[in-house]
PDB file of C-alpha atoms in Angstrom:
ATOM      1  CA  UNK A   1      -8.773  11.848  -7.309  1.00 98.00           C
ATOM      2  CA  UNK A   2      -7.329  12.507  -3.603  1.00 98.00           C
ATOM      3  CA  UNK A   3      -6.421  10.251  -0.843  1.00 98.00           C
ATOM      4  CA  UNK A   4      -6.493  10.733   2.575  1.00 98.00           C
ATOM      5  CA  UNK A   5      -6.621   8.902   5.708  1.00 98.00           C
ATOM      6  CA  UNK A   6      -8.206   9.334   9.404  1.00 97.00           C
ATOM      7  CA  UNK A   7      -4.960   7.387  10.540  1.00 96.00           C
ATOM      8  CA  UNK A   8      -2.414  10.201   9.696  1.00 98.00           C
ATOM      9  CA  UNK A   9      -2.353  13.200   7.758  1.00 98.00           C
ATOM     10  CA  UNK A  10      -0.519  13.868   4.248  1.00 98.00           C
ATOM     11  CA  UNK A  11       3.398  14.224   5.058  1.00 98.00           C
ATOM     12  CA  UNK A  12       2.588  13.403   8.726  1.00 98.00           C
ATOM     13  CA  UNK A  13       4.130  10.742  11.272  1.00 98.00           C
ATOM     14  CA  UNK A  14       2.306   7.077  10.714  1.00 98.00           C
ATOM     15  CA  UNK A  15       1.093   5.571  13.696  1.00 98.00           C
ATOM     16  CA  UNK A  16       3.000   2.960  15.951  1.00 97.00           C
ATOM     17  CA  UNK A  17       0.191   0.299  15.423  1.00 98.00           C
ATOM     18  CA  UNK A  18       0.319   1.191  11.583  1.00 98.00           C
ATOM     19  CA  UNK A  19       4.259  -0.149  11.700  1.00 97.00           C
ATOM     20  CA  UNK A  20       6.153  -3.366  12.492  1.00 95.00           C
ATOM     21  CA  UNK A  21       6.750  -1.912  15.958  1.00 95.00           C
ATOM     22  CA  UNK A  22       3.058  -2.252  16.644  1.00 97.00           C
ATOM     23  CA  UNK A  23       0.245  -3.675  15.445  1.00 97.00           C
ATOM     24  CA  UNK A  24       1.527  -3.871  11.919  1.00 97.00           C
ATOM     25  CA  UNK A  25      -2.274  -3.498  10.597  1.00 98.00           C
ATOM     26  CA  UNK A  26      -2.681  -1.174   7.456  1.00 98.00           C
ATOM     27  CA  UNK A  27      -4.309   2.263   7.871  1.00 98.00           C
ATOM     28  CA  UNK A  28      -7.552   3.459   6.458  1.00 98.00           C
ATOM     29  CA  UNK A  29      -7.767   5.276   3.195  1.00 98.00           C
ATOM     30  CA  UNK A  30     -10.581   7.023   2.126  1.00 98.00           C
ATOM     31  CA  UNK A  31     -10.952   7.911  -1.914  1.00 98.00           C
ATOM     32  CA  UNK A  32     -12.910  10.492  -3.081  1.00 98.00           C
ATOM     33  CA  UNK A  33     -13.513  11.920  -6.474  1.00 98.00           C
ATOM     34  CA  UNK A  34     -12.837   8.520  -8.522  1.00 98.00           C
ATOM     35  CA  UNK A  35     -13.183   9.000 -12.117  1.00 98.00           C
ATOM     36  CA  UNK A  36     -17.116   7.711 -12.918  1.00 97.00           C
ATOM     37  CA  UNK A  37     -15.841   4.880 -15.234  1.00 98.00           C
ATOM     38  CA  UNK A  38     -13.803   3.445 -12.345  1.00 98.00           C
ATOM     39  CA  UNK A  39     -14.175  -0.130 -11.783  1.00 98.00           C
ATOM     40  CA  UNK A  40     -11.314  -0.964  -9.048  1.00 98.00           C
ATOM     41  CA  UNK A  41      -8.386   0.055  -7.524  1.00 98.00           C
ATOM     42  CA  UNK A  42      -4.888  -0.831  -6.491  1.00 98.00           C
ATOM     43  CA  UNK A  43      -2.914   0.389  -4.124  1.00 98.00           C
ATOM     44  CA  UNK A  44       1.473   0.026  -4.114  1.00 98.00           C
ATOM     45  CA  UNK A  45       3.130   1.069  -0.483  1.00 98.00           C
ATOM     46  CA  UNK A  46       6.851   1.887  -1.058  1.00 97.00           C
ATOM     47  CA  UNK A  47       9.455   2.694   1.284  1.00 96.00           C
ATOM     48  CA  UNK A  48      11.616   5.979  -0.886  1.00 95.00           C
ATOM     49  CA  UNK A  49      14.159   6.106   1.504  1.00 93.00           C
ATOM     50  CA  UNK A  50      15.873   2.716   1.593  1.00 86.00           C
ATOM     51  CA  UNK A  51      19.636   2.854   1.168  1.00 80.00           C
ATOM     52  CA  UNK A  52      21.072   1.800  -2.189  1.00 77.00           C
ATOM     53  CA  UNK A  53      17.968   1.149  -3.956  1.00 80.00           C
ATOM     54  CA  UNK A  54      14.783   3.662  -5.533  1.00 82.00           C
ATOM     55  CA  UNK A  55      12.133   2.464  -3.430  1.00 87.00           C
ATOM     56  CA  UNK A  56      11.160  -1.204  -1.486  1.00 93.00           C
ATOM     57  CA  UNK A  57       8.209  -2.104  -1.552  1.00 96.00           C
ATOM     58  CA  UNK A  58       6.045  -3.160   1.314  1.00 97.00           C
ATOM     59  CA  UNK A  59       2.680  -3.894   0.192  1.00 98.00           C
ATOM     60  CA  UNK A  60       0.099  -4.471  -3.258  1.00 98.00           C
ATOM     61  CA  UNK A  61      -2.659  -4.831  -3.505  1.00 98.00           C
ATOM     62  CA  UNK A  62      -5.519  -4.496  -6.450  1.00 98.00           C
ATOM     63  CA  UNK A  63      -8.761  -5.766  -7.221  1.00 98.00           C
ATOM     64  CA  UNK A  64     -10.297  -3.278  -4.836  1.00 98.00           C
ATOM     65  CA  UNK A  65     -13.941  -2.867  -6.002  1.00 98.00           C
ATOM     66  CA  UNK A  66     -14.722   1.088  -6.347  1.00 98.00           C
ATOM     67  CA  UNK A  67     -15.216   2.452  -2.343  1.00 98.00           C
ATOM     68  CA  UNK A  68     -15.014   5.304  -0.889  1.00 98.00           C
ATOM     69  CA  UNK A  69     -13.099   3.947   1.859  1.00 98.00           C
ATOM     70  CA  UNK A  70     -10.377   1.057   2.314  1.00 98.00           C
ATOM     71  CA  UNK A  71     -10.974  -0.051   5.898  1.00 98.00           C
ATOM     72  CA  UNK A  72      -8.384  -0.560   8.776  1.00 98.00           C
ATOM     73  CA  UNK A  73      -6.653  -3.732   9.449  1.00 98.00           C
ATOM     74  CA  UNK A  74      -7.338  -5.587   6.248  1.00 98.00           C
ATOM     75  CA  UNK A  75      -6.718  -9.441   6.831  1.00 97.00           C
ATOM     76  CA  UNK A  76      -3.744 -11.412   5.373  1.00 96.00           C
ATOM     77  CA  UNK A  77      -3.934 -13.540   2.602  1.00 97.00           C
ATOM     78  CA  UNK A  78      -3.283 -13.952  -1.127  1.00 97.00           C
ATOM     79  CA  UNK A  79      -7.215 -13.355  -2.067  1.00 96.00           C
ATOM     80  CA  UNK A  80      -9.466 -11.873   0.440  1.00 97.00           C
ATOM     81  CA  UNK A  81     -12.781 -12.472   0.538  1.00 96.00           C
ATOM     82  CA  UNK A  82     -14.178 -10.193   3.240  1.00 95.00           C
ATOM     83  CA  UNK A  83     -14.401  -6.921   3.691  1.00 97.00           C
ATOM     84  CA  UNK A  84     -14.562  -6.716   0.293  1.00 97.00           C
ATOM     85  CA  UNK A  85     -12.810  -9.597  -2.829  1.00 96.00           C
ATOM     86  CA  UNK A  86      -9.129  -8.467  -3.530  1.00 98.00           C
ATOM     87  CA  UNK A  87      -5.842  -9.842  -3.968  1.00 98.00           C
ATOM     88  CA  UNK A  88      -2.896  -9.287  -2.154  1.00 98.00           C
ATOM     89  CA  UNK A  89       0.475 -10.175  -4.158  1.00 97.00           C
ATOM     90  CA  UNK A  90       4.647 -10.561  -2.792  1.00 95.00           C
ATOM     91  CA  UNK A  91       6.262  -7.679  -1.948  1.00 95.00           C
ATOM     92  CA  UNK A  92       8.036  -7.759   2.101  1.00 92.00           C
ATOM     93  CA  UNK A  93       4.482  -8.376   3.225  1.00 89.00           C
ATOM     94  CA  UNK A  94       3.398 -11.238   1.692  1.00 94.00           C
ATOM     95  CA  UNK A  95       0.303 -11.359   0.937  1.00 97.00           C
ATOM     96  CA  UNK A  96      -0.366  -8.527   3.605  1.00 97.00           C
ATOM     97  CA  UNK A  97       0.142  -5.311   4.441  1.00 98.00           C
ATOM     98  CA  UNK A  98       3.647  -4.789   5.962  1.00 97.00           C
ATOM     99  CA  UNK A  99       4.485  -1.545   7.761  1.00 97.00           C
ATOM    100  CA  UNK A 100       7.953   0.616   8.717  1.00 96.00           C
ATOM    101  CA  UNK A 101       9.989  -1.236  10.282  1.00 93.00           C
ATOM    102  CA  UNK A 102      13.534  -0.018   9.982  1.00 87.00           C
ATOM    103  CA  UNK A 103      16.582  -2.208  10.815  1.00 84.00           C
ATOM    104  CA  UNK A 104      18.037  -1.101  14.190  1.00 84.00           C
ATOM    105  CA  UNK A 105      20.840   0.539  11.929  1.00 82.00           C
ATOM    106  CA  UNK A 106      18.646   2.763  10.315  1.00 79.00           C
ATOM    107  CA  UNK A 107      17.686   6.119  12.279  1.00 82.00           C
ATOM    108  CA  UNK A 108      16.832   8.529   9.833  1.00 92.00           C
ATOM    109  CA  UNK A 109      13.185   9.026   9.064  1.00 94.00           C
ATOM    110  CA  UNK A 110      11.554   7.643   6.268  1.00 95.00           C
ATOM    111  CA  UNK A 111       9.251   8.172   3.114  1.00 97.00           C
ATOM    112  CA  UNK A 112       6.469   6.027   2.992  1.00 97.00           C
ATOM    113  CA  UNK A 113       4.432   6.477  -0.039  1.00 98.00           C
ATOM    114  CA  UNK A 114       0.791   5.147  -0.669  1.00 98.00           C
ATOM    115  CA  UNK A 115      -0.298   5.494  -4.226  1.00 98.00           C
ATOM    116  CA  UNK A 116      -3.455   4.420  -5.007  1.00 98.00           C
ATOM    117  CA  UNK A 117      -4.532   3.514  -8.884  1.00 98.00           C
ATOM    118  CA  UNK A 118      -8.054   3.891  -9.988  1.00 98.00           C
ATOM    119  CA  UNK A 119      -8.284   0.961 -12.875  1.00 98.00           C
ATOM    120  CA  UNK A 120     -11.096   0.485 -15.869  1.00 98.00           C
ATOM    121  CA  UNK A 121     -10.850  -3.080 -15.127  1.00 98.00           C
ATOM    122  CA  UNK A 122     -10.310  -6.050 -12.712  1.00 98.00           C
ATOM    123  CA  UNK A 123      -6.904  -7.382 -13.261  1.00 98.00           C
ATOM    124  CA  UNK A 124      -6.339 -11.055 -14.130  1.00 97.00           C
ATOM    125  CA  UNK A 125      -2.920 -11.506 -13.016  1.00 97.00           C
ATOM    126  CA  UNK A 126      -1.521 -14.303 -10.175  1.00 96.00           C
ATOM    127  CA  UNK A 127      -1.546 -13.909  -6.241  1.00 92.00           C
ATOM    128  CA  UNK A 128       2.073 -14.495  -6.327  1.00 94.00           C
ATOM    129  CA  UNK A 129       2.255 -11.328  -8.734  1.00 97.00           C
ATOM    130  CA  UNK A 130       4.761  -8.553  -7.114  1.00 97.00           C
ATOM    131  CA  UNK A 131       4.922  -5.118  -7.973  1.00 97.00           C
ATOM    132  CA  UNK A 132       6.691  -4.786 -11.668  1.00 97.00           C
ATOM    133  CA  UNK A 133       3.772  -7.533 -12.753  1.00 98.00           C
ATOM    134  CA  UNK A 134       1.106  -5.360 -11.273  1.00 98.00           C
ATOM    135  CA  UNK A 135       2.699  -2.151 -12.762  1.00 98.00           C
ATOM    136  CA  UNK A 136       2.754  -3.853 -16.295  1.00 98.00           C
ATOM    137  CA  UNK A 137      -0.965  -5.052 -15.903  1.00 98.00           C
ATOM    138  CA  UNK A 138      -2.515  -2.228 -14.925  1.00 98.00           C
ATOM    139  CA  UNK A 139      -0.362  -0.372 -18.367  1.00 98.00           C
ATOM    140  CA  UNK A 140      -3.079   1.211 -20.347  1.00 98.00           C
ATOM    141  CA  UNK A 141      -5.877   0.760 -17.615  1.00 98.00           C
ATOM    142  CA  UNK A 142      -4.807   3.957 -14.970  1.00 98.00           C
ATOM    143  CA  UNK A 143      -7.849   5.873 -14.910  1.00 98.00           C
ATOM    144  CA  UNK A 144      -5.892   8.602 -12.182  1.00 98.00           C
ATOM    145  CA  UNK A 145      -3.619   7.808  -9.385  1.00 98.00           C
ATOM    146  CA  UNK A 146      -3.473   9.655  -6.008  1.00 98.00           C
ATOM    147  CA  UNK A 147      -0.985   9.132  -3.423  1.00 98.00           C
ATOM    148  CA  UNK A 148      -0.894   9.948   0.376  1.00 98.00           C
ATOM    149  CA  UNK A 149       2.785  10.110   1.845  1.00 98.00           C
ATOM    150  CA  UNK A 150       3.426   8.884   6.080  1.00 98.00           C
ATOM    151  CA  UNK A 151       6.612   9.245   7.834  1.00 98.00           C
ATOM    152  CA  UNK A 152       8.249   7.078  10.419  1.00 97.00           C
ATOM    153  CA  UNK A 153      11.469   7.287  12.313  1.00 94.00           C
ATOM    154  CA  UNK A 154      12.105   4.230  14.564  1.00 87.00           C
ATOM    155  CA  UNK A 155      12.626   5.327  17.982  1.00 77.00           C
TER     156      UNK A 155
END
């Protein structure tokens, strides 16, 4: 499986309208080569370059029916209904997609890492579900994963 995105390339600079220094709207992915028996994905954004901890995560979400393509700009909200039904859980955007947005103290760039899961199942787990529940649900149910990384450095 491989994900890319017209927004920014692999290991390239994310957009200003992509961060919270912009429009804060989440990029397009595009999917391609999804295992046949695939019947939704999730995607996890985490920031690897926070001090003092692994990763933070920004966004989850999963109950993605199987597309090629994740638009832009998906809408905020625990369960979306349109473009497509999902669920969005509690991670720093709630219930949304939250870009970079590094505290003024923070000039270094950083790792922001978009791994997309391609699941043999819908997941029955609760909108206010943050990213160790969704890791735990979807144990046993990873068909492949494919990540895209973006960098940002606030300016």
């Amino acid at each position: 499986m491989i994900v890319s995105s017209k927004s920014f390339e692999n290991n390239g600079t994310i957009p200003l309208k992509h961060t919270g220094f912009g429009e804060d709207i989440s990029p397009e992915l595009t999917i391609a080569d999804a295992p046949g028996n695939t019947v939704s994905f999730a995607v996890v954004l985490d920031d690897l370059d926070v001090p003092f901890q692994k990763s933070f995560t920004h966004w989850i979400i999963w109950n993605i029916p199987k597309i090629d393509v994740i638009p832009e700009g998906l809408p905020y909200g625990a369960v979306l209904r349109e473009p497509f039904p999902a669920c969005q859980g509690e991670a720093w955007g709630k219930y949304r997609y939250r870009g970079p947005k590094q505290p003024v103290f923070i000039r270094k760039e950083h790792r922001y890492v978009f791994t997309v899961y391609a699941l043999d199942c819908r997941l029955d787990i609760s909108e206010k579900s943050r990213k160790m529940n969704l890791l735990d649900a979807m144990h046993g149910h990873i068909l492949a994963e494919a990540k895209i990384i973006g960098k940002y450095k606030r300016g």
